[in-house]
Amino acid sequence: MKYTLNQDSELSSQIAESIREAIMNGSLLVDERLPSEGELCDRFEVSRSTVREALKRLAAQNLIRTQRGATGGAFVKRISFEDAYPQQITTSTLLLSMNDVSFETACEARFAVERACVPLSAQRCKPDHLATMRAEIHRQTQNGLSDESFCASDVAFHKALVEGAGNPVLTYQLAGAIESMQPLMNMITFSERDRVKIVDLHTKIADAIEGGQAAAADLGLDELANYTMTLADQVRQQRAARKKNME
Amino acid sequence: MKYTLNQDSELSSQIAESIREAIMNGSLLVDERLPSEGELCDRFEVSRSTVREALKRLAAQNLIRTQRGATGGAFVKRISFEDAYPQQITTSTLLLSMNDVSFETACEARFAVERACVPLSAQRCKPDHLATMRAEIHRQTQNGLSDESFCASDVAFHKALVEGAGNPVLTYQLAGAIESMQPLMNMITFSERDRVKIVDLHTKIADAIEGGQAAAADLGLDELANYTMTLADQVRQQRAARKKNME
DNA sequence: ATATTTTAATTGTCAGACATTTAAATGTCT
DNA sequence: AGACATTTAAATGTCTGACAATTAAAATAT
C-alpha cells in the first residue's frame, strides 16, 4: 500500500483520494483491513481528526466500512448493488433537478435505455416481475389514485420491466434513469383519459413481454414515449397560456 | 430546514443523512448556505468534530461544497455531470470487480445500453464526435499498440458513439456501463486478426452513423457484441485448458 | 478617491482526553 | 477439563479547546 498525496487543497481529501486509488488499483483488496487511525496518522503525518475526515469521505462513497472494538478498524468494503442503488438515485435526481435538464431530454434518455432492455425482458422475464407489472397496472386503474401515486406506480411498472431483463448491471445502471424521473413526472397531471391510454399501453407492453414478442413490446414503448411527450407538451402550453393571462 | 435524527449508529452519519434529506426534499436550495459548523453543533447538540465528519460525508457525495473565510461556509452544491462522472465510474468499476459479475453479463449490459443510443447518434451525431471515432479507429490500426491501449481506444470509440446521441443524461448514465468494462476487457488479448475484425466493425458502425443509417449501425453493433463474446469465450477456454494441464 | 491595513468570521488542522464497543485473555467455579 | 464470569487491551466514536489559514468587509492611511 503506497501513499502519495496530490496537490489538492484539503488534507482529508488528499488522503481519501490516495486510499481510494489504492483500492482501485488493487493494492488494497476486498475485506482487507486498513491501518488503524493511529498508524494512518503516522504514515500521512497528520492528526487523527484529519484521518477520520478522510475515512468518513471513503465511507460515504461505500469504499470502506468500519468496525469498533478490539479487532475493529476500517476495511475495504465489498460494495453491493443494494449499497450503490440509493447513491445512484440521489445523484441522478439532483443532476436532473439542478441542471435544468428538460423533460424531453430526460424522457428521451429514459425510454432509450428502457428500450434496450425490452428484447432481453421479452426473452427472460420471470413470473414475479410480470406479476409486479400486472399488479401495478391494476393499481393504475383504481379511482381516487393521486397523481403522485399514479406516477410512483408508473415507475414501479417500468422498474419491473427493466428487472425482467435479469441483468443486475442493467438494473443498476437504469434504475437511476427511471427513478430519478419521478420528480419531473410528478409535475404532470393526468386526466381520466390519459390514465386509460397509459394503462392500455402498459397492458400492451406486458402482454408482449409475456408472449416473448420483443418487437410488439418495443412498439408499445415507443407509443408510450410519444404519448408522454405529448402530455408534457400540453402541460407546458397550459402553463405558458396561464402566464400570458396574468400579464 | 428541519433536523431529525434517525436511529442509525454513528452521529455523523445521522446528521449527514438528515441534511441530505433536507437537500433532496427542497428545504435547502442550490447555493444556499448551511448553518456554520458552530451553529450546527448547537442544533444537533454534538461536537464540532462530529459535525465536520458529517459535512465531509456530504462533500464526498457532491452534495455540498465549502469555502473558507469571512463569508465562507458550506453551500448546497449544484452537482454537475462532470462531478458525477468519476464517482459513477468508480462505483461501477468496483461493483463489477467485487461481485463476480461475469463478462457476459457486463458485456450484455454494455451493448444493450449502447444500442439504445445508436438511433439517436445516427440522427444527430456531430462532426467532432465522428472525428473522434475515426481517430480512434485509426489508432487501433497502428502496429505495436499494446492490448491495454487498444482497449482504451475501444472505450474511447464507444464513448464518442454514446456522446453522439447528444443527450447528457444518456452520456452520464452510460459512461459507467462502458468505462467500467475496461478492466474486464483488459483481460482479453487481441491477435492481429481480432484487431482487423474489430476495426472493420468499428468502421462499419462509424460509416452507418455518418450516413444516418440507424439500422446498419445497429447491425454492426450486434456483430461486434457477438464477436466480443466469442473472444471472451476463447480466453475462458484457453484458461480452463491451461488449468487442466497443470493438474 | 484610492490604497493599505486591520478585523472578524469561518473553515482547516492539531493535540489530548474520555466513552464505547468488542474480542481475546484471564480468572473462577464446578 | 470445561463452562462461565471478569478483566484487559485495542480500536473506533465523541468531546473540548486551541491555533492556523483564508477571506471579505470594515477601518484607516495616503
Coordinates of C-alpha atoms (C1' of nucleotides) in Angstrom, one line a residue:
Chain A
M1 CA 0.0 0.0 0.0
K2 CA 1.6 3.1 -1.3
Y3 CA 0.7 6.6 -0.1
T4 CA 1.3 9.6 -2.1
L5 CA -0.5 12.9 -1.7
N6 CA -1.7 15.0 -4.6
Q7 CA -1.6 18.8 -4.8
D8 CA -5.2 19.2 -3.7
S9 CA -6.5 21.6 -1.1
E10 CA -7.7 19.8 1.9
L11 CA -5.6 17.1 3.6
S12 CA -8.5 14.9 4.3
S13 CA -9.5 15.0 0.7
Q14 CA -6.0 14.1 -0.5
I15 CA -5.7 11.2 2.0
A16 CA -9.1 9.9 0.9
E17 CA -8.1 10.1 -2.7
S18 CA -4.8 8.3 -2.0
I19 CA -6.6 5.4 -0.3
R20 CA -9.3 5.4 -3.0
E21 CA -6.6 4.9 -5.6
A22 CA -5.0 2.1 -3.6
I23 CA -8.4 0.3 -3.6
M24 CA -9.0 0.9 -7.3
N25 CA -5.6 -0.3 -8.4
G26 CA -5.7 -3.4 -6.3
S27 CA -3.2 -2.5 -3.7
L28 CA -6.0 -2.9 -1.1
L29 CA -8.2 -6.0 -1.6
V30 CA -11.7 -6.6 -0.5
D31 CA -12.1 -7.1 3.2
E32 CA -8.5 -6.1 3.8
R33 CA -8.0 -4.1 6.9
L34 CA -6.6 -0.6 6.5
P35 CA -4.0 0.6 9.0
S36 CA -5.6 1.8 12.2
E37 CA -6.3 5.5 12.5
G38 CA -3.2 6.0 14.7
E39 CA -1.0 4.3 12.1
L40 CA -2.5 6.4 9.3
C41 CA -1.7 9.5 11.3
D42 CA 1.9 8.4 11.4
R43 CA 2.1 7.5 7.7
F44 CA 0.5 10.7 6.5
E45 CA 1.8 12.8 9.3
V46 CA -1.5 14.4 10.1
S47 CA -3.7 14.5 13.1
R48 CA -6.4 11.9 13.9
S49 CA -9.2 14.3 13.0
T50 CA -7.9 14.7 9.6
V51 CA -7.5 11.0 9.1
R52 CA -11.0 10.4 10.4
E53 CA -12.5 13.0 8.0
A54 CA -10.7 11.2 5.2
L55 CA -12.2 7.8 6.3
K56 CA -15.7 9.3 6.5
R57 CA -15.4 10.5 3.0
L58 CA -14.5 7.0 1.9
A59 CA -17.3 5.5 3.9
A60 CA -19.8 7.9 2.3
Q61 CA -18.6 6.5 -1.1
N62 CA -19.2 2.9 0.0
L63 CA -15.5 2.2 -0.3
I64 CA -14.8 1.2 3.3
R65 CA -16.7 0.1 6.4
T66 CA -15.6 0.4 9.9
Q67 CA -15.9 -1.8 13.0
R68 CA -15.4 -0.8 16.5
G69 CA -13.7 -3.0 19.2
A70 CA -10.6 -4.9 19.7
T71 CA -10.3 -6.4 16.2
G72 CA -12.0 -3.5 14.6
G73 CA -10.8 -0.9 12.1
A74 CA -11.6 0.2 8.6
F75 CA -12.0 -2.5 6.0
V76 CA -12.3 -2.3 2.2
K77 CA -16.0 -2.9 1.6
R78 CA -17.4 -5.2 -1.0
I79 CA -19.8 -2.8 -2.5
S80 CA -23.1 -4.3 -3.3
F81 CA -25.7 -3.3 -5.8
E82 CA -28.0 -2.6 -2.9
D83 CA -25.5 -0.1 -1.5
A84 CA -24.8 1.6 -4.8
Y85 CA -28.5 2.0 -5.7
P86 CA -29.6 4.8 -3.4
Q87 CA -26.4 6.7 -4.1
Q88 CA -27.1 6.5 -7.8
I89 CA -30.7 7.6 -7.4
T90 CA -29.7 10.6 -5.3
T91 CA -27.1 11.7 -7.7
S92 CA -29.3 11.2 -10.8
T93 CA -32.2 13.0 -9.2
L94 CA -30.1 16.0 -8.2
L95 CA -28.5 16.1 -11.6
L96 CA -31.8 16.5 -13.3
S97 CA -33.3 19.0 -10.9
M98 CA -30.3 21.2 -10.6
N99 CA -29.2 21.4 -14.2
D100 CA -32.3 22.5 -15.9
V101 CA -32.5 19.2 -17.8
S102 CA -35.6 19.4 -19.9
F103 CA -38.3 16.9 -19.6
E104 CA -37.7 15.9 -23.2
T105 CA -34.1 15.1 -22.6
A106 CA -34.7 13.1 -19.5
C107 CA -37.6 11.3 -21.1
E108 CA -35.7 10.5 -24.2
A109 CA -32.9 9.0 -22.1
R110 CA -35.3 7.0 -20.0
F111 CA -37.1 5.5 -22.9
A112 CA -34.0 4.9 -24.9
V113 CA -32.5 3.0 -22.1
E114 CA -35.7 1.1 -21.4
R115 CA -35.9 0.1 -25.0
A116 CA -32.5 -1.5 -24.6
C117 CA -34.0 -3.8 -22.0
V118 CA -37.1 -4.9 -23.9
P119 CA -35.6 -7.6 -26.0
L120 CA -33.9 -9.2 -23.0
S121 CA -37.1 -8.9 -20.9
A122 CA -39.2 -10.5 -23.6
Q123 CA -36.8 -13.3 -23.7
R124 CA -36.3 -13.9 -20.0
C125 CA -38.9 -12.1 -17.9
K126 CA -39.7 -14.2 -14.8
P127 CA -43.3 -14.7 -13.5
D128 CA -42.8 -12.5 -10.4
H129 CA -41.7 -9.5 -12.5
L130 CA -44.6 -10.0 -14.8
A131 CA -46.8 -10.3 -11.7
T132 CA -45.5 -6.9 -10.5
M133 CA -46.2 -5.3 -13.8
R134 CA -49.8 -6.6 -13.8
A135 CA -50.3 -5.5 -10.2
E136 CA -49.1 -2.0 -10.9
I137 CA -51.3 -1.8 -14.0
H138 CA -54.2 -2.8 -11.8
R139 CA -53.3 -0.2 -9.2
Q140 CA -53.3 2.4 -12.0
T141 CA -56.9 1.7 -12.8
Q142 CA -58.2 2.4 -9.4
N143 CA -60.3 5.5 -8.7
G144 CA -59.1 8.2 -6.4
L145 CA -55.5 7.5 -7.0
S146 CA -53.5 10.7 -6.6
D147 CA -51.3 11.9 -9.5
E148 CA -48.2 11.2 -7.3
S149 CA -49.3 7.6 -6.6
F150 CA -50.0 7.1 -10.2
C151 CA -46.5 8.3 -11.1
A152 CA -45.0 6.1 -8.4
S153 CA -46.8 3.1 -9.8
D154 CA -45.7 4.0 -13.2
V155 CA -42.1 4.0 -12.0
A156 CA -42.6 0.6 -10.3
F157 CA -44.0 -0.8 -13.5
H158 CA -41.0 0.3 -15.6
K159 CA -38.6 -0.9 -12.9
A160 CA -40.1 -4.3 -13.1
L161 CA -39.8 -4.2 -16.9
V162 CA -36.1 -3.5 -16.5
E163 CA -35.6 -6.1 -13.8
G164 CA -37.2 -8.6 -16.2
A165 CA -34.1 -8.4 -18.3
G166 CA -32.4 -10.4 -15.5
N167 CA -29.2 -8.4 -15.7
P168 CA -28.1 -6.8 -12.5
V169 CA -25.8 -4.4 -14.2
L170 CA -28.6 -3.1 -16.4
T171 CA -30.9 -2.9 -13.5
Y172 CA -28.3 -0.8 -11.6
Q173 CA -27.4 1.5 -14.4
L174 CA -31.0 2.1 -15.4
A175 CA -32.6 2.4 -12.0
G176 CA -31.2 5.9 -11.8
A177 CA -32.5 6.9 -15.2
I178 CA -36.0 5.7 -14.3
E179 CA -36.4 6.6 -10.7
S180 CA -34.8 10.0 -11.0
M181 CA -37.5 10.9 -13.5
Q182 CA -40.2 10.7 -10.9
P183 CA -40.0 14.3 -9.6
L184 CA -40.2 15.5 -13.2
M185 CA -43.1 13.2 -13.9
N186 CA -44.9 14.4 -10.8
M187 CA -45.3 17.8 -12.4
I188 CA -47.7 16.3 -14.9
T189 CA -51.4 15.9 -14.0
F190 CA -53.3 13.1 -15.5
S191 CA -56.8 13.3 -16.8
E192 CA -59.0 10.2 -16.7
R193 CA -58.5 9.8 -20.4
D194 CA -54.7 10.0 -20.0
R195 CA -54.7 7.2 -17.5
V196 CA -56.8 4.9 -19.6
K197 CA -54.5 5.4 -22.5
I198 CA -51.4 4.8 -20.4
V199 CA -52.9 1.7 -18.8
D200 CA -53.7 0.4 -22.2
L201 CA -50.2 0.8 -23.4
H202 CA -48.8 -0.7 -20.2
T203 CA -51.1 -3.7 -20.8
K204 CA -49.9 -3.9 -24.4
I205 CA -46.3 -4.0 -23.3
A206 CA -46.9 -6.5 -20.5
D207 CA -48.8 -8.8 -22.9
A208 CA -46.0 -8.6 -25.5
I209 CA -43.3 -9.3 -22.8
E210 CA -45.3 -12.3 -21.6
G211 CA -45.7 -13.6 -25.1
G212 CA -42.0 -13.1 -25.8
Q213 CA -42.7 -10.6 -28.6
A214 CA -39.9 -8.1 -28.4
A215 CA -41.0 -6.1 -31.4
A216 CA -44.5 -5.6 -30.1
A217 CA -43.2 -4.5 -26.7
D218 CA -40.9 -2.1 -28.4
L219 CA -43.7 -0.7 -30.4
G220 CA -45.8 -0.2 -27.2
L221 CA -42.9 1.5 -25.5
D222 CA -42.5 3.8 -28.5
E223 CA -46.2 4.8 -28.4
L224 CA -45.9 5.4 -24.6
A225 CA -42.8 7.6 -25.1
N226 CA -44.6 9.7 -27.7
Y227 CA -47.7 10.0 -25.6
T228 CA -45.7 11.0 -22.5
M229 CA -44.0 13.7 -24.5
T230 CA -47.4 14.9 -25.8
L231 CA -48.7 15.2 -22.3
A232 CA -45.6 17.1 -21.2
D233 CA -46.1 19.4 -24.1
Q234 CA -49.7 20.1 -23.1
V235 CA -48.6 21.0 -19.6
R236 CA -46.0 23.4 -20.9
Q237 CA -48.5 25.1 -23.2
Q238 CA -51.1 25.4 -20.4
R239 CA -48.5 26.9 -18.2
A240 CA -47.4 29.3 -20.8
A241 CA -51.0 30.4 -21.5
R242 CA -51.7 30.9 -17.8
K243 CA -48.6 33.1 -17.6
K244 CA -49.7 35.1 -20.6
N245 CA -53.1 35.7 -19.0
M246 CA -51.6 37.1 -15.9
E247 CA -49.7 39.7 -17.8
Chain B
M1 CA -34.7 23.3 7.4
K2 CA -35.8 20.6 9.7
Y3 CA -33.4 18.4 11.6
T4 CA -34.5 15.0 12.8
L5 CA -32.1 12.2 13.6
N6 CA -32.7 8.6 12.6
Q7 CA -31.9 5.6 14.7
D8 CA -28.6 4.9 12.9
S9 CA -25.3 4.1 14.5
E10 CA -22.9 7.0 14.2
L11 CA -23.9 10.5 14.9
S12 CA -22.0 11.9 11.9
S13 CA -23.9 9.5 9.6
Q14 CA -27.3 10.5 11.0
I15 CA -26.5 14.2 10.7
A16 CA -25.3 13.8 7.1
E17 CA -28.4 11.8 6.3
S18 CA -30.6 14.5 7.9
I19 CA -29.0 17.2 5.8
R20 CA -29.1 15.1 2.7
E21 CA -32.8 14.7 3.1
A22 CA -33.2 18.4 3.5
I23 CA -31.5 18.9 0.2
M24 CA -33.5 16.2 -1.5
N25 CA -36.9 17.5 -0.4
G26 CA -36.1 21.1 -1.3
S27 CA -35.8 22.5 2.2
L28 CA -32.3 23.5 1.2
L29 CA -31.9 25.0 -2.3
V30 CA -28.9 25.1 -4.6
D31 CA -26.2 27.5 -3.4
E32 CA -28.0 28.1 -0.2
R33 CA -25.6 28.3 2.8
L34 CA -25.9 25.8 5.5
P35 CA -25.6 27.0 9.1
S36 CA -21.9 27.4 10.2
E37 CA -20.3 24.5 11.9
G38 CA -20.8 26.1 15.2
E39 CA -24.5 26.6 14.7
L40 CA -24.8 23.0 13.5
C41 CA -23.1 21.9 16.8
D42 CA -25.8 23.8 18.7
R43 CA -28.7 22.5 16.6
F44 CA -27.7 18.8 16.7
E45 CA -26.1 19.1 20.1
V46 CA -22.9 17.4 19.1
S47 CA -19.3 18.5 19.0
R48 CA -17.6 20.2 16.1
S49 CA -15.7 17.1 15.0
T50 CA -18.9 15.2 14.6
V51 CA -20.4 17.9 12.5
R52 CA -17.3 18.1 10.4
E53 CA -17.3 14.4 9.8
A54 CA -20.9 14.7 8.6
L55 CA -20.0 17.6 6.3
K56 CA -17.2 15.6 4.8
R57 CA -19.5 12.7 4.1
L58 CA -21.8 15.1 2.2
A59 CA -18.9 16.7 0.4
A60 CA -17.7 13.2 -0.8
Q61 CA -21.2 12.8 -2.3
N62 CA -21.0 16.1 -4.1
L63 CA -23.9 17.4 -2.1
I64 CA -22.1 20.4 -0.6
R65 CA -19.0 22.5 -1.2
T66 CA -17.2 24.5 1.4
Q67 CA -15.5 27.9 1.4
R68 CA -13.2 29.3 3.9
G69 CA -13.1 32.9 5.0
A70 CA -15.4 35.5 6.4
T71 CA -18.4 34.8 4.2
G72 CA -17.5 31.2 3.8
G73 CA -19.3 28.1 5.0
A74 CA -20.9 25.0 3.5
F75 CA -23.2 25.5 0.5
V76 CA -25.5 23.2 -1.3
K77 CA -23.6 22.3 -4.4
R78 CA -25.0 22.4 -7.9
I79 CA -23.8 19.0 -8.9
S80 CA -22.6 18.9 -12.5
F81 CA -22.3 15.9 -14.8
E82 CA -18.5 16.4 -14.6
D83 CA -18.6 15.9 -10.9
A84 CA -20.9 12.9 -11.0
Y85 CA -18.9 11.1 -13.7
P86 CA -15.9 9.9 -11.8
Q87 CA -18.0 8.8 -8.9
Q88 CA -20.1 6.8 -11.2
I89 CA -17.1 5.2 -12.9
T90 CA -15.5 4.3 -9.6
T91 CA -18.7 2.7 -8.3
S92 CA -19.5 0.8 -11.4
T93 CA -15.9 -0.5 -11.7
L94 CA -15.9 -1.8 -8.2
L95 CA -19.3 -3.3 -8.5
L96 CA -18.1 -5.4 -11.4
S97 CA -14.8 -6.4 -9.9
M98 CA -16.1 -7.1 -6.4
N99 CA -19.2 -9.1 -7.2
D100 CA -18.0 -11.7 -9.7
V101 CA -20.1 -10.2 -12.5
S102 CA -19.4 -12.4 -15.5
F103 CA -18.0 -10.9 -18.6
E104 CA -21.2 -12.0 -20.4
T105 CA -23.4 -10.1 -18.0
A106 CA -21.4 -6.9 -18.2
C107 CA -21.0 -7.1 -21.9
E108 CA -24.6 -7.7 -22.5
A109 CA -25.5 -4.6 -20.4
R110 CA -22.9 -2.5 -22.2
F111 CA -24.1 -3.4 -25.7
A112 CA -27.8 -3.2 -24.8
V113 CA -27.3 0.2 -23.5
E114 CA -25.2 1.3 -26.4
R115 CA -27.8 0.1 -28.8
A116 CA -30.2 2.4 -27.2
C117 CA -28.0 5.3 -28.3
V118 CA -27.5 4.3 -31.8
P119 CA -30.7 5.6 -33.3
L120 CA -30.1 9.0 -31.7
S121 CA -26.5 9.1 -32.7
A122 CA -27.4 8.3 -36.3
Q123 CA -29.8 11.2 -36.3
R124 CA -27.7 13.8 -34.5
C125 CA -24.1 12.8 -34.3
K126 CA -21.9 16.0 -34.6
P127 CA -18.7 16.2 -36.7
D128 CA -16.4 16.3 -33.7
H129 CA -17.7 13.0 -32.3
L130 CA -17.5 11.4 -35.6
A131 CA -13.9 12.7 -35.9
T132 CA -13.1 11.2 -32.5
M133 CA -14.5 7.9 -33.7
R134 CA -12.4 8.0 -36.8
A135 CA -9.3 9.0 -34.9
E136 CA -9.7 6.1 -32.5
I137 CA -10.3 3.7 -35.4
H138 CA -7.1 4.9 -36.9
R139 CA -5.2 4.5 -33.6
Q140 CA -6.5 0.9 -33.4
T141 CA -4.8 0.0 -36.7
Q142 CA -1.3 1.1 -35.6
N143 CA 1.4 -1.5 -35.0
G144 CA 2.9 -2.0 -31.6
L145 CA -0.2 -0.9 -29.8
S146 CA -0.4 -2.7 -26.5
D147 CA -3.6 -4.7 -25.6
E148 CA -4.3 -2.2 -22.9
S149 CA -4.0 0.8 -25.2
F150 CA -6.2 -1.0 -27.8
C151 CA -8.8 -1.5 -25.1
A152 CA -8.6 2.2 -24.0
S153 CA -9.1 3.3 -27.6
D154 CA -12.0 0.9 -27.9
V155 CA -13.6 2.5 -24.9
A156 CA -13.0 6.0 -26.3
F157 CA -14.6 5.0 -29.6
H158 CA -17.7 3.8 -27.9
K159 CA -17.8 6.8 -25.6
A160 CA -17.9 9.0 -28.6
L161 CA -20.6 6.9 -30.1
V162 CA -22.7 7.5 -27.0
E163 CA -21.9 11.2 -26.8
G164 CA -23.1 11.5 -30.4
A165 CA -26.6 11.0 -29.2
G166 CA -26.3 14.5 -27.8
N167 CA -28.1 13.6 -24.6
P168 CA -26.2 14.4 -21.4
V169 CA -28.4 12.2 -19.3
L170 CA -27.7 9.3 -21.6
T171 CA -24.0 10.1 -21.6
Y172 CA -23.8 10.2 -17.9
Q173 CA -25.8 7.0 -17.3
L174 CA -23.9 5.1 -19.9
A175 CA -20.4 6.2 -19.1
G176 CA -20.4 3.9 -16.2
A177 CA -21.5 0.9 -18.2
I178 CA -18.9 1.5 -20.8
E179 CA -15.8 2.7 -18.9
S180 CA -16.2 0.3 -16.1
M181 CA -15.9 -2.5 -18.6
Q182 CA -12.3 -1.6 -19.3
P183 CA -10.7 -3.7 -16.6
L184 CA -12.6 -6.7 -17.7
M185 CA -11.7 -6.0 -21.3
N186 CA -8.1 -5.7 -20.4
M187 CA -8.1 -9.4 -19.6
I188 CA -8.5 -10.2 -23.3
T189 CA -5.6 -10.4 -25.5
F190 CA -6.1 -9.5 -29.2
S191 CA -4.5 -11.3 -32.1
E192 CA -3.8 -9.4 -35.3
R193 CA -6.8 -11.0 -36.8
D194 CA -9.1 -9.9 -34.0
R195 CA -8.0 -6.3 -34.3
V196 CA -8.6 -6.2 -38.0
K197 CA -12.1 -7.6 -37.5
I198 CA -12.9 -5.2 -34.7
V199 CA -11.6 -2.2 -36.7
D200 CA -13.7 -3.3 -39.7
L201 CA -16.8 -3.4 -37.5
H202 CA -16.0 0.0 -35.9
T203 CA -15.6 1.4 -39.4
K204 CA -18.9 -0.1 -40.4
I205 CA -20.6 1.5 -37.4
A206 CA -19.0 4.9 -38.0
D207 CA -20.0 4.8 -41.6
A208 CA -23.5 4.0 -40.8
I209 CA -23.7 6.7 -38.1
E210 CA -22.3 9.2 -40.6
G211 CA -24.8 8.2 -43.2
G212 CA -27.7 8.4 -40.7
Q213 CA -28.4 4.7 -41.1
A214 CA -29.5 3.6 -37.7
A215 CA -30.4 0.0 -38.8
A216 CA -27.0 -0.6 -40.3
A217 CA -25.2 0.8 -37.2
D218 CA -27.3 -1.4 -35.0
L219 CA -26.4 -4.4 -37.1
G220 CA -22.7 -3.5 -36.8
L221 CA -23.0 -3.2 -33.1
D222 CA -24.7 -6.6 -32.9
E223 CA -21.9 -8.2 -34.8
L224 CA -19.4 -6.5 -32.6
A225 CA -21.2 -7.8 -29.5
N226 CA -21.2 -11.3 -30.7
Y227 CA -17.6 -11.2 -31.7
T228 CA -16.6 -9.8 -28.4
M229 CA -18.4 -12.6 -26.6
T230 CA -16.7 -15.1 -28.8
L231 CA -13.3 -13.7 -27.9
A232 CA -14.1 -13.8 -24.2
D233 CA -15.2 -17.4 -24.7
Q234 CA -11.9 -18.3 -26.3
V235 CA -10.0 -16.7 -23.4
R236 CA -12.1 -18.7 -20.9
Q237 CA -11.5 -22.0 -22.7
Q238 CA -7.7 -21.3 -23.0
R239 CA -7.6 -20.6 -19.4
A240 CA -9.5 -23.7 -18.5
A241 CA -7.3 -25.9 -20.7
R242 CA -4.2 -24.4 -19.1
K243 CA -5.6 -25.1 -15.7
K244 CA -6.3 -28.7 -16.7
N245 CA -2.7 -29.2 -17.9
M246 CA -1.4 -28.1 -14.6
E247 CA -3.3 -30.8 -12.7
Chain C
dA1 C1' -11.0 58.6 -4.0
dT2 C1' -7.6 55.0 -3.6
dA3 C1' -4.7 52.0 -1.5
dT4 C1' -3.4 49.7 2.6
dT5 C1' -4.1 47.7 7.0
dT6 C1' -6.9 45.7 10.4
dT7 C1' -10.6 43.0 11.9
dA8 C1' -13.8 39.4 12.4
dA9 C1' -16.0 35.2 10.8
dT10 C1' -15.3 30.8 9.1
dT11 C1' -13.2 26.6 7.9
dG12 C1' -8.9 23.6 8.4
dT13 C1' -5.7 21.3 11.5
dC14 C1' -3.8 19.8 15.7
dA15 C1' -3.5 17.7 20.5
dG16 C1' -5.2 15.2 24.2
dA17 C1' -8.8 13.3 26.8
dC18 C1' -12.6 10.2 27.7
dA19 C1' -16.6 7.0 26.2
dT20 C1' -18.0 2.9 23.9
dT21 C1' -17.5 -1.4 21.8
dT22 C1' -15.6 -5.8 21.0
dA23 C1' -12.7 -9.9 21.1
dA24 C1' -9.3 -12.1 23.4
dA25 C1' -7.0 -13.2 27.7
dT26 C1' -7.5 -14.3 32.3
dG27 C1' -9.6 -16.0 36.3
dT28 C1' -13.0 -18.8 38.9
dC29 C1' -16.1 -22.3 39.8
dT30 C1' -17.9 -26.9 39.2
Chain D
dA1 C1' -11.1 -30.2 31.8
dG2 C1' -14.8 -27.4 30.7
dA3 C1' -18.1 -23.7 31.3
dC4 C1' -19.0 -19.2 32.8
dA5 C1' -17.6 -14.6 34.5
dT6 C1' -14.3 -11.0 34.7
dT7 C1' -10.6 -8.2 33.2
dT8 C1' -7.9 -6.3 29.8
dA9 C1' -6.4 -4.1 25.6
dA10 C1' -7.2 -2.3 21.1
dA11 C1' -9.8 0.1 18.3
dT12 C1' -13.3 3.5 16.8
dG13 C1' -16.6 7.3 18.4
dT14 C1' -17.1 11.7 20.7
dC15 C1' -15.9 15.9 23.2
dT16 C1' -13.1 20.0 24.3
dG17 C1' -10.2 23.7 23.4
dA18 C1' -6.7 25.7 20.9
dC19 C1' -4.4 27.7 16.9
dA20 C1' -3.6 28.3 11.7
dA21 C1' -5.2 29.9 7.3
dT22 C1' -8.3 32.1 4.5
dT23 C1' -11.3 35.7 3.0
dA24 C1' -14.4 39.6 2.7
dA25 C1' -15.6 43.6 4.8
dA26 C1' -14.5 47.4 7.7
dA27 C1' -11.3 50.8 9.2
dT28 C1' -7.5 53.5 8.3
dA29 C1' -4.0 56.0 6.0
dT30 C1' -2.3 58.2 1.8

